[in-house]
Amino acid sequence: SRKEIMQGGKLLTVFVCLVSTVALVNAGDPYFYYTWNVTYGTASPLGIPQQVILINGQFPGPNLNSTSNNNVVINVFNNLDEPFLLTWSGLQHRKNSWQDGVTGTSCPIPAGTNFTYHFQPKDQIGSYFYYPSTALHRFSGGFGGLRVNSRLLIPVPYADPEDDYTVLINDWYTKSHTALKNFLDSGRTLGSPDGVLINGKSGKVGGQDKPLFTMKPGKTYKYRICNVGFKSTLNFRIQGHKMKLVEMEGSHVLQNDYDSLDVHVGQCFAVLVTADQAAKNYYMVASTRFLKKEVSTVGVMSYEGSNVQPSSELPKAPVGWAWSLNQYRSFRWNLTASAARPNPQGSYHYGKINITRTIKLANTKSVVNGKVRFGFNGVSHVDTETPLKLAEYFEMSEKVFKYNVIEDEPAAKVTTLTVEPNVLNITFRTFVEIVFENHEKSMQSFHLDGYSFFAVASEPGKWTPEKRKNYNLLDAVSRHTVQVYPKSWSAILLTFDNAGMWNIRSENWERRYLGQQLYVSVLSPEKSLRDEYNIPLNTNLCGIVKGLPLPTPYTI
């Protein structure tokens, strides 16, 4: 249907449909409109019927395809029986943490109601995904691929592929998200996953699985591989085919060929695959890493017109985490490639900026009131009825949380946990070093909303200031997720120049649910629209701010 709206004093014509629309008349950035209905449904990803979360009847959810600077407007109808939120992993939401979709910034969408997200992937390109951030909804689905294409005027450092495919890999449990949540709430752990999925399906060697993807002989295709799982690093590989890595979490990288890739939880890689082998079918393999028992699955990739079944001999997964660490160290930022803006990625010389603050975040695990909890530096985060950002914006923070309840340097040995909201205050536009220390024997993965950071080092042992001499200060990849190997540390550098309230979390969703997360408050002293947008007028208000008039809006 046709609709006319006023924007910036201009009359715009848009065409509205269920899937998307674009305001073609406006000379500015175009608008795309979506309507998403979130419902329960039944699927059998591992051969056992179970409740899943659908978006517009799809499991996984629909791919969200955008371009740098597009305005994306998504009206989400929550038809579940409990509150729900979606978050957009990797999108920075510049000046706009209101759209981040986590419980520290937003009131969940009540059951039977809707909420409209409006965000703009400003000056970003790359491969991302979205998923539910509330409770353990992610364990039942509601996730999908999210890609941000480069604008036509900004070249990418490789030829246009024949097609662009999204590959969502994840570990999976056959129990419902409600049952799994009850496990954790009662003090039990989830244990090892029941299986692994590729785009919501689990295949069998020698089975009659339909191809997930088809390629024309001699053509090159882009595959965007995202680990949308809950706790397991997954190794991804394709029978007989090399994968040329070209992009990682929004950054173009040096283009090396790999036989397999370790994709840690929350991470996305884009690779080019050329159909240069015999014209038949081939298996893609995704298998768990660093667990006592390997769990795996396969999916079929077919050459066009082929009826020849794949070989039953699968490529083997690598062994040990030293291999994975060495692969991580081979990833390099492409300094000459254009960024989302018309300038080279390497024009930002992060290695020459003085560090103003060092924050060390150490894993903490303890038993609190008979139940296992996780945290950082002795504090296990708990969500508040009033989202942290709303309490801060309404100048009622002291009634909801305290700032800086953890120290920048954790105690030498932390054996107990305090359960309370964990919020760090970081000065606007300061250049900060964050060190993640993993004292445990398990693999960890951590994510920061609202930013990309430079993952400059990862090494075994404990971090000391002398370790800085080993940092990659030239071409570390700018990304938003970093893994930390067992009994190891990883260091990141970034400028906190995006005002808002931003989540740092474990990507192991069991640990995140049980407190291994915190929020970073980055306030602009100017309280100006140059630095942060005003609260959207359609924002749900809950907790102690429910029914209150909105504060005086920011101005230029």
XYZ file of C-alpha atoms in Angstrom:
556
model
C 0.000 0.000 0.000
C 1.066 3.593 -0.573
C 1.641 5.943 2.350
C 2.776 9.566 2.536
C 4.675 10.781 5.578
C 6.431 13.983 6.621
C 10.124 13.798 7.479
C 12.467 16.711 7.908
C 9.908 19.005 6.303
C 9.721 16.832 3.173
C 6.772 14.813 1.944
C 7.959 11.260 1.337
C 6.169 8.434 -0.424
C 6.745 4.903 0.873
C 5.278 1.581 -0.164
C 4.435 -0.711 2.742
C 4.318 -4.507 2.624
C 4.857 -7.364 5.086
C 8.474 -7.946 4.122
C 10.112 -4.599 3.426
C 9.774 -1.215 1.825
C 12.094 1.532 0.750
C 11.542 5.276 0.589
C 12.814 5.837 -2.916
C 11.759 9.468 -3.125
C 13.989 10.706 -0.316
C 17.434 11.889 -1.364
C 18.759 10.770 2.049
C 19.275 7.286 3.438
C 16.461 4.899 2.443
C 14.007 3.287 4.841
C 13.118 -0.408 4.934
C 10.070 -1.567 6.868
C 9.458 -5.051 8.262
C 6.742 -6.722 10.288
C 7.851 -9.703 12.366
C 5.425 -11.985 14.179
C 7.092 -13.955 16.971
C 5.261 -17.182 17.828
C 5.792 -20.652 19.204
C 5.801 -23.575 16.823
C 6.922 -27.175 16.605
C 10.007 -28.431 14.795
C 12.285 -31.468 14.983
C 15.836 -30.182 14.495
C 17.320 -33.365 16.008
C 14.486 -35.676 14.984
C 12.511 -35.098 18.185
C 9.472 -32.757 18.031
C 9.985 -29.781 20.325
C 8.746 -26.258 20.887
C 10.691 -23.607 18.961
C 10.390 -19.860 18.498
C 9.413 -18.771 14.993
C 9.619 -15.398 13.289
C 7.021 -15.099 10.533
C 6.686 -18.879 10.721
C 10.399 -19.484 10.075
C 13.028 -21.383 12.062
C 15.660 -19.970 11.990
C 14.215 -16.509 11.461
C 14.360 -14.580 8.168
C 17.635 -13.160 6.912
C 17.807 -9.412 7.440
C 19.538 -7.941 4.396
C 20.628 -4.301 4.616
C 23.190 -1.839 3.277
C 25.388 0.657 5.128
C 23.383 3.627 6.441
C 19.969 2.174 5.557
C 17.242 2.885 8.090
C 15.789 -0.418 9.291
C 12.346 -0.293 10.925
C 11.081 -3.601 12.387
C 7.695 -3.875 14.075
C 7.989 -6.921 16.363
C 4.749 -8.527 17.564
C 5.322 -10.692 20.638
C 2.840 -13.547 20.447
C 4.643 -15.617 23.084
C 3.344 -16.037 26.631
C 6.154 -14.035 28.261
C 8.164 -10.828 27.701
C 10.605 -10.830 24.790
C 13.432 -8.765 23.284
C 15.626 -9.040 20.196
C 19.221 -7.828 20.067
C 21.307 -7.192 16.954
C 24.715 -8.691 17.680
C 27.539 -6.601 16.217
C 25.496 -3.560 15.177
C 26.944 -0.549 16.955
C 23.796 1.611 17.158
C 25.858 4.788 17.158
C 24.470 7.243 19.749
C 21.464 4.964 20.095
C 21.746 2.268 22.781
C 17.954 2.553 23.018
C 17.752 0.096 20.100
C 20.264 -2.442 21.426
C 17.540 -4.758 22.694
C 19.043 -6.010 25.958
C 17.487 -5.886 29.406
C 19.904 -3.246 30.675
C 18.647 -0.735 28.105
C 15.081 -1.762 27.246
C 11.919 -2.941 28.933
C 10.991 -6.289 27.379
C 8.051 -6.343 24.977
C 5.086 -7.646 27.027
C 3.280 -10.715 25.765
C 0.531 -9.864 23.305
C 1.978 -6.445 22.401
C 4.391 -5.033 19.835
C 7.382 -2.724 19.684
C 9.033 -1.046 16.701
C 12.822 -1.012 16.465
C 14.391 1.694 14.303
C 18.147 1.516 13.779
C 20.749 2.399 11.184
C 23.942 0.358 10.573
C 25.871 3.608 10.266
C 29.276 3.230 8.595
C 29.236 -0.552 9.046
C 29.492 -3.499 6.679
C 29.721 -7.193 7.382
C 28.181 -10.401 8.687
C 26.134 -10.415 11.887
C 23.070 -12.056 13.423
C 20.156 -11.248 15.700
C 18.658 -13.295 18.527
C 16.427 -13.079 21.631
C 18.206 -11.587 24.643
C 15.545 -12.345 27.252
C 15.618 -15.379 29.584
C 16.806 -18.433 27.594
C 14.635 -17.790 24.528
C 17.697 -18.100 22.303
C 17.749 -21.831 23.155
C 14.470 -22.222 21.268
C 15.281 -20.160 18.181
C 14.261 -16.644 17.239
C 17.719 -16.081 15.733
C 18.636 -15.287 12.135
C 21.312 -13.857 9.866
C 21.902 -10.128 9.517
C 24.089 -8.807 6.727
C 25.151 -5.237 5.992
C 26.308 -4.765 2.406
C 28.728 -2.099 1.279
C 27.283 0.882 -0.560
C 27.847 0.780 -4.301
C 30.302 3.688 -4.166
C 32.522 1.859 -1.643
C 34.433 -1.027 -3.291
C 35.033 -4.337 -1.545
C 38.414 -6.065 -1.994
C 37.118 -8.995 -4.052
C 34.934 -9.579 -7.090
C 31.170 -9.825 -6.642
C 30.294 -13.451 -5.831
C 27.742 -15.414 -7.833
C 25.541 -15.548 -4.725
C 25.645 -14.761 -1.017
C 24.695 -17.496 1.475
C 24.114 -17.376 5.243
C 25.269 -20.384 7.275
C 24.054 -20.401 10.887
C 25.779 -23.070 12.978
C 24.965 -23.792 16.606
C 24.862 -26.366 19.338
C 21.354 -27.433 20.357
C 19.337 -28.947 23.209
C 16.153 -30.957 22.812
C 14.617 -29.573 25.996
C 12.592 -26.359 25.833
C 13.964 -23.004 26.894
C 11.582 -23.120 29.871
C 12.918 -26.473 31.060
C 16.523 -25.326 30.614
C 15.809 -22.112 32.541
C 14.311 -24.164 35.363
C 17.502 -26.235 35.453
C 19.644 -23.144 35.927
C 17.255 -21.511 38.389
C 17.379 -24.639 40.544
C 21.177 -24.688 40.607
C 21.709 -27.432 38.033
C 23.916 -27.102 34.947
C 22.915 -27.727 31.346
C 25.645 -30.236 30.516
C 26.777 -30.993 26.989
C 24.530 -30.131 24.023
C 22.416 -32.826 22.378
C 23.462 -31.978 18.835
C 24.652 -29.432 16.301
C 22.584 -27.672 13.617
C 23.314 -25.994 10.297
C 20.541 -23.533 9.421
C 18.198 -25.259 11.846
C 18.779 -28.764 10.510
C 20.854 -31.768 11.486
C 21.998 -34.031 8.676
C 23.342 -37.565 8.564
C 26.133 -39.019 6.462
C 24.521 -41.237 3.847
C 21.077 -39.740 4.474
C 18.689 -38.282 1.936
C 19.107 -34.679 3.040
C 18.217 -32.017 0.510
C 21.013 -29.602 -0.419
C 21.208 -26.472 1.715
C 23.139 -24.617 -1.001
C 23.750 -25.056 -4.737
C 26.734 -23.818 -6.750
C 27.383 -23.541 -10.486
C 30.675 -25.117 -11.612
C 33.472 -22.557 -11.900
C 31.625 -19.841 -9.955
C 32.629 -18.301 -6.620
C 30.196 -17.862 -3.730
C 30.238 -15.991 -0.445
C 29.311 -17.947 2.688
C 28.649 -15.982 5.886
C 29.274 -18.425 8.743
C 27.973 -17.416 12.190
C 28.074 -19.404 15.426
C 24.678 -18.547 16.909
C 24.974 -21.242 19.590
C 25.044 -21.251 23.340
C 28.364 -22.576 24.638
C 30.358 -24.543 22.044
C 33.139 -23.474 19.719
C 32.344 -25.085 16.358
C 34.793 -26.061 13.637
C 33.388 -25.589 10.124
C 34.776 -27.223 6.974
C 33.677 -28.266 3.485
C 34.710 -31.493 1.779
C 37.343 -30.858 -0.871
C 37.064 -27.066 -0.827
C 39.245 -24.268 0.499
C 37.664 -21.272 2.185
C 39.166 -17.854 1.478
C 38.514 -15.644 4.501
C 37.545 -12.114 3.405
C 35.621 -10.533 6.278
C 35.203 -11.034 10.005
C 32.641 -9.299 12.206
C 32.531 -6.183 10.049
C 36.187 -5.933 8.990
C 37.855 -6.887 5.717
C 40.815 -9.151 6.450
C 43.896 -10.383 4.635
C 42.664 -13.108 2.329
C 44.178 -16.403 3.466
C 42.873 -19.852 2.495
C 41.724 -22.254 5.219
C 40.705 -25.925 5.227
C 38.615 -25.354 8.349
C 37.731 -22.516 10.705
C 37.153 -22.484 14.456
C 34.122 -20.251 14.940
C 33.684 -19.324 18.586
C 30.287 -18.502 20.056
C 28.998 -15.166 18.792
C 31.504 -14.864 15.938
C 30.865 -14.500 12.195
C 33.240 -15.132 9.269
C 32.646 -14.462 5.569
C 34.505 -16.747 3.154
C 34.686 -17.196 -0.607
C 34.282 -20.741 -1.921
C 34.889 -21.576 -5.586
C 33.117 -24.512 -7.218
C 36.343 -25.873 -8.718
C 35.970 -29.571 -7.882
C 34.223 -32.476 -9.613
C 30.539 -31.702 -10.181
C 28.850 -33.669 -7.398
C 27.544 -33.132 -3.878
C 29.758 -32.362 -0.886
C 29.292 -32.283 2.863
C 29.694 -29.233 5.014
C 30.672 -30.294 8.535
C 30.179 -28.473 11.837
C 31.569 -30.128 14.977
C 32.099 -29.080 18.571
C 35.562 -28.278 19.878
C 37.043 -28.469 23.384
C 34.284 -30.707 24.784
C 34.888 -34.166 26.258
C 32.720 -35.708 23.550
C 32.600 -34.315 20.018
C 29.132 -33.639 18.611
C 28.765 -32.925 14.892
C 26.412 -32.585 11.967
C 26.579 -32.321 8.186
C 24.759 -30.370 5.492
C 24.811 -30.941 1.746
C 26.327 -28.469 -0.699
C 25.423 -29.430 -4.276
C 26.867 -28.604 -7.664
C 24.074 -27.584 -10.028
C 22.608 -30.587 -11.868
C 24.482 -33.154 -9.770
C 22.883 -36.328 -8.457
C 26.149 -37.835 -7.165
C 26.010 -38.320 -3.408
C 28.779 -36.941 -1.177
C 31.627 -39.130 -0.049
C 31.118 -40.652 3.388
C 34.722 -39.774 4.276
C 34.508 -36.505 6.168
C 37.401 -34.061 6.642
C 38.723 -34.384 10.157
C 38.563 -31.638 12.743
C 41.762 -30.196 14.228
C 42.855 -31.336 17.687
C 43.725 -29.183 20.690
C 43.473 -25.459 21.292
C 47.046 -24.565 20.306
C 45.953 -25.088 16.683
C 43.032 -22.718 17.260
C 45.242 -20.072 18.868
C 47.649 -20.202 15.922
C 44.746 -19.793 13.501
C 43.502 -16.782 15.459
C 46.954 -15.207 15.191
C 46.848 -15.584 11.395
C 43.873 -13.216 11.135
C 44.969 -9.735 10.046
C 43.153 -6.510 9.234
C 43.304 -5.545 5.560
C 44.906 -2.105 5.866
C 44.308 -1.075 2.252
C 40.669 -2.147 1.884
C 38.018 0.560 1.991
C 35.953 0.737 5.140
C 32.226 1.532 5.189
C 33.391 5.101 4.687
C 35.525 5.988 1.635
C 38.848 5.657 3.445
C 41.125 2.682 4.158
C 40.477 0.595 7.264
C 44.112 1.098 8.278
C 43.800 4.899 8.387
C 42.958 4.568 12.087
C 46.326 4.112 13.834
C 45.142 2.601 17.093
C 48.662 1.490 18.074
C 49.825 5.088 18.530
C 47.165 6.169 21.029
C 48.052 6.383 24.715
C 46.091 4.052 26.992
C 44.248 6.046 29.657
C 42.797 3.162 31.666
C 43.321 -0.576 32.031
C 40.432 -2.796 33.156
C 41.094 -6.439 33.922
C 38.023 -8.693 33.940
C 38.606 -12.099 35.506
C 36.197 -15.019 35.410
C 34.606 -15.751 38.766
C 32.636 -18.885 39.595
C 31.135 -19.613 43.001
C 28.153 -21.061 44.808
C 25.680 -18.534 46.170
C 22.818 -19.790 48.365
C 23.451 -23.325 47.149
C 23.402 -22.395 43.453
C 26.198 -21.869 40.956
C 26.736 -18.274 39.830
C 29.262 -16.665 37.477
C 30.634 -13.148 37.333
C 33.492 -10.752 36.763
C 35.889 -9.707 39.534
C 33.711 -11.103 42.310
C 30.386 -9.601 41.197
C 27.595 -11.585 39.566
C 25.277 -9.293 37.626
C 21.527 -9.438 38.150
C 19.004 -7.683 35.915
C 16.856 -4.957 37.463
C 13.137 -4.345 37.061
C 13.989 -0.861 35.791
C 16.487 -1.065 32.918
C 19.777 0.572 33.864
C 19.684 2.997 30.957
C 16.195 4.212 31.849
C 17.151 4.722 35.492
C 20.192 6.734 34.391
C 18.280 8.796 31.805
C 15.576 9.676 34.338
C 18.336 10.562 36.860
C 17.196 7.849 39.275
C 20.289 5.653 39.128
C 20.841 5.668 42.893
C 17.495 3.901 43.367
C 18.428 1.060 41.019
C 22.200 0.458 40.972
C 25.617 1.669 42.068
C 28.427 2.531 39.667
C 31.839 0.825 39.819
C 31.100 -1.971 42.287
C 34.152 -3.809 40.908
C 37.743 -2.631 40.819
C 39.715 -2.296 37.592
C 42.212 -4.792 39.045
C 40.577 -7.881 40.596
C 41.869 -9.398 43.803
C 44.571 -12.018 43.396
C 42.125 -14.801 44.236
C 38.370 -14.282 44.226
C 36.406 -17.177 45.724
C 33.080 -15.525 46.564
C 30.501 -13.649 44.539
C 28.276 -10.712 45.360
C 25.008 -10.716 43.406
C 24.070 -7.182 42.319
C 23.882 -5.000 39.188
C 27.373 -4.542 37.748
C 27.864 -1.185 36.018
C 31.185 0.421 35.138
C 31.418 4.123 34.417
C 33.888 4.888 31.621
C 34.770 8.440 30.617
C 33.536 9.462 27.178
C 36.135 9.314 24.378
C 38.902 7.720 26.452
C 41.156 5.011 24.992
C 40.884 1.938 27.208
C 42.607 -1.426 27.477
C 40.450 -4.360 28.632
C 42.046 -7.672 29.562
C 39.869 -10.773 29.858
C 41.439 -13.382 32.128
C 40.189 -16.968 32.024
C 41.392 -18.940 35.051
C 39.315 -21.976 34.124
C 39.942 -25.011 31.929
C 37.081 -24.226 29.545
C 36.992 -22.019 26.454
C 35.395 -18.602 26.876
C 34.059 -16.012 24.447
C 33.161 -12.400 25.264
C 31.240 -9.705 23.421
C 30.889 -5.917 23.737
C 27.779 -4.170 22.427
C 27.998 -0.748 20.773
C 31.599 -1.001 19.619
C 34.273 -2.696 17.612
C 37.587 -3.201 19.362
C 41.068 -4.277 18.340
C 41.836 -7.786 19.611
C 45.578 -7.237 20.023
C 46.756 -10.366 21.855
C 45.800 -13.734 23.299
C 48.284 -15.826 25.261
C 48.464 -18.590 27.871
C 49.089 -17.697 31.505
C 48.350 -14.485 33.376
C 48.518 -10.977 31.960
C 51.098 -8.471 33.197
C 51.936 -5.009 31.793
C 55.084 -6.497 30.258
C 52.845 -8.523 27.933
C 52.097 -5.343 25.983
C 55.325 -5.820 24.069
C 53.608 -8.777 22.361
C 50.574 -6.754 21.228
C 49.765 -6.449 17.547
C 49.664 -2.660 17.266
C 49.462 -2.521 13.469
C 46.835 -4.784 11.914
C 44.785 -6.532 14.615
C 41.263 -7.180 13.358
C 38.587 -4.726 14.486
C 35.757 -6.905 15.816
C 33.177 -7.198 18.608
C 33.789 -10.705 20.020
C 36.982 -12.234 21.367
C 37.712 -15.750 22.578
C 39.842 -16.548 25.619
C 41.526 -19.931 25.714
C 41.755 -22.093 28.880
C 44.065 -20.678 31.536
C 44.797 -17.753 29.204
C 44.073 -14.078 28.634
C 43.054 -11.842 25.734
C 43.524 -8.080 25.460
C 41.476 -5.549 23.495
C 41.905 -1.816 22.836
C 39.198 0.695 21.939
C 38.032 4.281 22.238
C 34.775 4.593 24.169
C 33.303 7.210 21.849
C 29.743 5.844 21.580
C 27.622 7.330 24.350
C 25.093 4.992 25.909
C 24.719 1.956 28.168
C 26.492 -1.066 26.669
C 26.621 -4.740 27.618
C 29.859 -6.721 28.078
C 28.898 -10.383 28.343
C 29.992 -13.944 28.174
C 28.774 -15.520 24.945
C 28.349 -18.761 26.883
C 24.668 -18.182 27.476
C 24.527 -20.323 30.622
C 27.222 -18.179 32.206
C 25.669 -14.962 30.955
C 22.247 -15.887 32.385
C 23.900 -16.703 35.731
C 25.639 -13.351 36.030
C 28.783 -13.231 33.876
C 28.037 -9.888 32.302
C 28.199 -6.214 33.143
C 27.217 -2.883 31.642
C 29.396 0.062 30.681
C 27.902 3.519 31.115
C 29.458 6.013 28.699
C 27.999 9.458 29.340
C 28.615 12.574 27.271
C 29.034 15.524 29.630
C 27.451 17.810 27.018
C 24.106 15.950 26.973
C 23.881 16.921 23.328
C 22.295 15.324 20.272
C 25.751 15.463 18.731
C 26.700 12.633 21.101
C 23.506 10.718 21.916
C 19.935 10.520 20.663
C 16.936 11.245 22.846
C 14.806 8.420 24.152
C 12.429 7.292 21.350
C 8.836 8.323 21.952
C 7.639 4.713 21.558
C 9.940 3.410 24.322
C 8.238 1.097 26.816
C 8.585 2.408 30.373
C 8.642 -0.038 33.265
C 9.780 -0.294 36.862
C 10.098 2.952 38.800
C 9.919 5.125 35.653
C 6.595 3.695 34.455
C 4.106 6.520 33.873
C 6.622 9.313 34.414
C 6.888 12.228 31.962
C 9.986 12.091 29.762
C 12.946 14.251 30.837
C 13.795 17.417 28.932
C 15.154 16.271 25.555
C 18.723 16.858 24.477
C 19.399 19.577 21.932
C 22.294 20.377 19.613
